[in-house]
mmCIF file of C-alpha atoms in Angstrom:
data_model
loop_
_atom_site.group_PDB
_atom_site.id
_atom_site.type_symbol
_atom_site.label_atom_id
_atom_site.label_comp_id
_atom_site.label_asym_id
_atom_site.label_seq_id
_atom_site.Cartn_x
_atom_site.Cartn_y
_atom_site.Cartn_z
ATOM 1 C CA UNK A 699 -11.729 14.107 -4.338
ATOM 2 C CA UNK A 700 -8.279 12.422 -4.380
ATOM 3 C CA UNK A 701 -7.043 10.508 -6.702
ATOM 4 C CA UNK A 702 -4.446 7.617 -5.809
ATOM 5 C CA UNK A 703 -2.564 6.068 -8.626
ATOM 6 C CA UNK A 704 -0.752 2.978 -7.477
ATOM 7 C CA UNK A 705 2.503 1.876 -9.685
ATOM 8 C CA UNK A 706 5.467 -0.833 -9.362
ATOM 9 C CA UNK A 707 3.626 -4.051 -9.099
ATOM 10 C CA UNK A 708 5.068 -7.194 -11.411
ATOM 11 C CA UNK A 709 6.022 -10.300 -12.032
ATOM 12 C CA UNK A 710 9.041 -11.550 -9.562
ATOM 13 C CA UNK A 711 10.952 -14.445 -8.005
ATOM 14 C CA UNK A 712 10.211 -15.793 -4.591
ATOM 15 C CA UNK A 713 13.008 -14.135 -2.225
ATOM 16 C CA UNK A 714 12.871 -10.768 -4.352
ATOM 17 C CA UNK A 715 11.741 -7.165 -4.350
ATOM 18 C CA UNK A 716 9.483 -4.466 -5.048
ATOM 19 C CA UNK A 717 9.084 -1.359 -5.022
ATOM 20 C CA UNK A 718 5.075 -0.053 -4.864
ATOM 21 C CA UNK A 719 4.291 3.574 -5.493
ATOM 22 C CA UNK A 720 0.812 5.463 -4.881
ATOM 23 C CA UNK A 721 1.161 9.032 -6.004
ATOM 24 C CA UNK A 722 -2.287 11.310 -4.576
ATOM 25 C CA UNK A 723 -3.158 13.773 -6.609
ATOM 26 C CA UNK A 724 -3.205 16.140 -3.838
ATOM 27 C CA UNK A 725 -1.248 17.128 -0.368
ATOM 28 C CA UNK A 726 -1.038 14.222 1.447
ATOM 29 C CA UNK A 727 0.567 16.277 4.625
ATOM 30 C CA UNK A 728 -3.096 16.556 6.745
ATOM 31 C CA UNK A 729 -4.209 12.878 6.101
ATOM 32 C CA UNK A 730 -4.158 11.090 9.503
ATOM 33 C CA UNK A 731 -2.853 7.758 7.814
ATOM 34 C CA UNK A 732 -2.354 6.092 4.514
ATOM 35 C CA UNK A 733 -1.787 2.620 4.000
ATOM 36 C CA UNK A 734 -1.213 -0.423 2.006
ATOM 37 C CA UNK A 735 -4.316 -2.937 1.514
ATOM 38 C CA UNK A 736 -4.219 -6.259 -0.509
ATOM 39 C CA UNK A 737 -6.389 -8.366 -2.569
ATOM 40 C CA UNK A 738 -5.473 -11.986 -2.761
ATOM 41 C CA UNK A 739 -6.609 -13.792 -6.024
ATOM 42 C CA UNK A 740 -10.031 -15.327 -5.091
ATOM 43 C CA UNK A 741 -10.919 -13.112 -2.049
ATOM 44 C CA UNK A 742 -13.057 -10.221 -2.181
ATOM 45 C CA UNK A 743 -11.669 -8.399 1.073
ATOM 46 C CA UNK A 744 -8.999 -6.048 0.985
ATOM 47 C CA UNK A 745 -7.146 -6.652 3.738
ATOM 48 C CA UNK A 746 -4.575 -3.850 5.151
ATOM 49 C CA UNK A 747 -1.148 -4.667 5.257
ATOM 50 C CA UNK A 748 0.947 -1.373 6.443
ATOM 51 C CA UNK A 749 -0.414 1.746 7.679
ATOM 52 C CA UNK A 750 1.677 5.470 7.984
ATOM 53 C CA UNK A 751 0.473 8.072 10.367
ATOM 54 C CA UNK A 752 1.354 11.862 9.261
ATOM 55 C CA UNK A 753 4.062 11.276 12.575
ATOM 56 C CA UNK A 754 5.593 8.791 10.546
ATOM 57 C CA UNK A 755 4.317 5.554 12.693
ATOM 58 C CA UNK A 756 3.791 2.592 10.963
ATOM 59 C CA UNK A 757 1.990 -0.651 11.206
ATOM 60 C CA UNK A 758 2.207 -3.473 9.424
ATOM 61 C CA UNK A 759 0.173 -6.869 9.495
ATOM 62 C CA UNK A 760 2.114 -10.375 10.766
ATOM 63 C CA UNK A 761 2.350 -11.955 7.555
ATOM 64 C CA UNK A 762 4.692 -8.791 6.290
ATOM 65 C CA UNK A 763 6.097 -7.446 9.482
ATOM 66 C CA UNK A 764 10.054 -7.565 8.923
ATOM 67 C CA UNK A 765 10.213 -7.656 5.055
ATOM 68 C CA UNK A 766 7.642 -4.839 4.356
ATOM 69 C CA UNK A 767 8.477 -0.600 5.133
ATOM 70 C CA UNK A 768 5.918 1.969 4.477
ATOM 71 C CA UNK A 769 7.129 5.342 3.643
ATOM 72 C CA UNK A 770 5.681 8.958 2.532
ATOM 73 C CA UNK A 771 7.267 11.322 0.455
ATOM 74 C CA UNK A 772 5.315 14.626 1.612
ATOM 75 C CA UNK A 773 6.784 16.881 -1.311
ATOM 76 C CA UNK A 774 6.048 14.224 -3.480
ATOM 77 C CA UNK A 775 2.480 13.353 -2.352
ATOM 78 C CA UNK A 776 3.636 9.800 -2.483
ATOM 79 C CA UNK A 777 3.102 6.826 -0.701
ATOM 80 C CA UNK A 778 5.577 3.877 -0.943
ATOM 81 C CA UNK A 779 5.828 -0.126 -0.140
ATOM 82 C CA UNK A 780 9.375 -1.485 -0.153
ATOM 83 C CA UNK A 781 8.968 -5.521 0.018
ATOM 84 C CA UNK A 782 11.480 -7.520 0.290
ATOM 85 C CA UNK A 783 11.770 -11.126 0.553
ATOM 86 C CA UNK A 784 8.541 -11.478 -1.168
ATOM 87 C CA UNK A 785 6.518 -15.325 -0.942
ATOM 88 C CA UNK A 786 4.079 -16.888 -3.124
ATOM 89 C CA UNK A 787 1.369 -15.657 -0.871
ATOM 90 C CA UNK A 788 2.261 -11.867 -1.449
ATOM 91 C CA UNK A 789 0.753 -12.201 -4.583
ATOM 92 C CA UNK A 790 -2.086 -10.317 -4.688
ATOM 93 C CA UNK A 791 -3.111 -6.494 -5.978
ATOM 94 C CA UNK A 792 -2.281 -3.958 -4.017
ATOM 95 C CA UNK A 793 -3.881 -0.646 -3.592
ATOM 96 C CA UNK A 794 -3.127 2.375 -1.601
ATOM 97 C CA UNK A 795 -5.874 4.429 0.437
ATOM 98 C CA UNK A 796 -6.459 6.497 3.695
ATOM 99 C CA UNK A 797 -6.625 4.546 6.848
ATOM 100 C CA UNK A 798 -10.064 3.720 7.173
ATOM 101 C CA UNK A 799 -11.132 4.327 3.604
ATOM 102 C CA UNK A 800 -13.122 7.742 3.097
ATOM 103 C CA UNK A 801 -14.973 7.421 -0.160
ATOM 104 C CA UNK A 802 -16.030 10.678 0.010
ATOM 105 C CA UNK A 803 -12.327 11.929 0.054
ATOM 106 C CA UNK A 804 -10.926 9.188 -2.176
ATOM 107 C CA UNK A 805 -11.879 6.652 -4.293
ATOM 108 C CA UNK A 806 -9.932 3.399 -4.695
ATOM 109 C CA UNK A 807 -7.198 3.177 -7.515
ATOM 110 C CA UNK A 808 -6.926 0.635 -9.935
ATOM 111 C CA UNK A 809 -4.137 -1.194 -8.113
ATOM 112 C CA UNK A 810 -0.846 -2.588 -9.056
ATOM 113 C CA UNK A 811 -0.727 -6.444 -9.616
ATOM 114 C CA UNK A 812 2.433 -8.420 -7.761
ATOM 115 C CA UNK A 813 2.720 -12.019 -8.879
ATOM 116 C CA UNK A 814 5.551 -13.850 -6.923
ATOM 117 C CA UNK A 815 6.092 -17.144 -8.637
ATOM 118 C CA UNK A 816 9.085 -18.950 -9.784
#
């Protein structure tokens, strides 16, 4: 099974940035897609915010598109979540998995906690 470890969250300023990491313990090169999923504080649901196809497509949800940019670093195994311009409501933890989830291939990580607050 993989193992995702998701890095870079903290504690910033409304209108600043971060930089989120997910390293997989294995080759990421044959997953279909990875993405970027969210946890608000309260909520249960994860909700997925940016998705990256092994093409290099991306998605990303509404409420991020224009100050959130998926990447994958192949040689690295790594997944990545520049966001910039970051709001109150980005607060949340984020976690990295495949695109839908495949428990039996990976298990969630423990997440990386942003807190955008002033």
């Amino acid at each position: 099974q993989v193992q995702l470890v998701e890095s870079g969250g903290g504690l910033v300023q409304p209108g600043g940035s971060l930089r989120l990491s997910c390293a997989a313990s294995k080759s990421i090169v044959s997953i279909n897609a990875m993405g970027w999923y969210r946890q608000a504080p309260g909520k249960e649901q994860r909700d997925l915010v940016a998705r990256i196809t092994r093409y290099g497509d991306s998605w990303y949800a509404d409420s991020v598109k224009g100050r959130f940019t998926v990447s994958r670093d192949t040689v690295k195994n790594t997944v990545y979540l520049q966001m910039n311009s970051l709001k109150p409501e980005d607060t949340a933890v984020y976690y990295c998995n495949l695109v839908p989830p495949r428990p039996s291939f990976a298990s969630w990580g423990q997440g990386t906690q942003v807190t955008v607050s002033s």
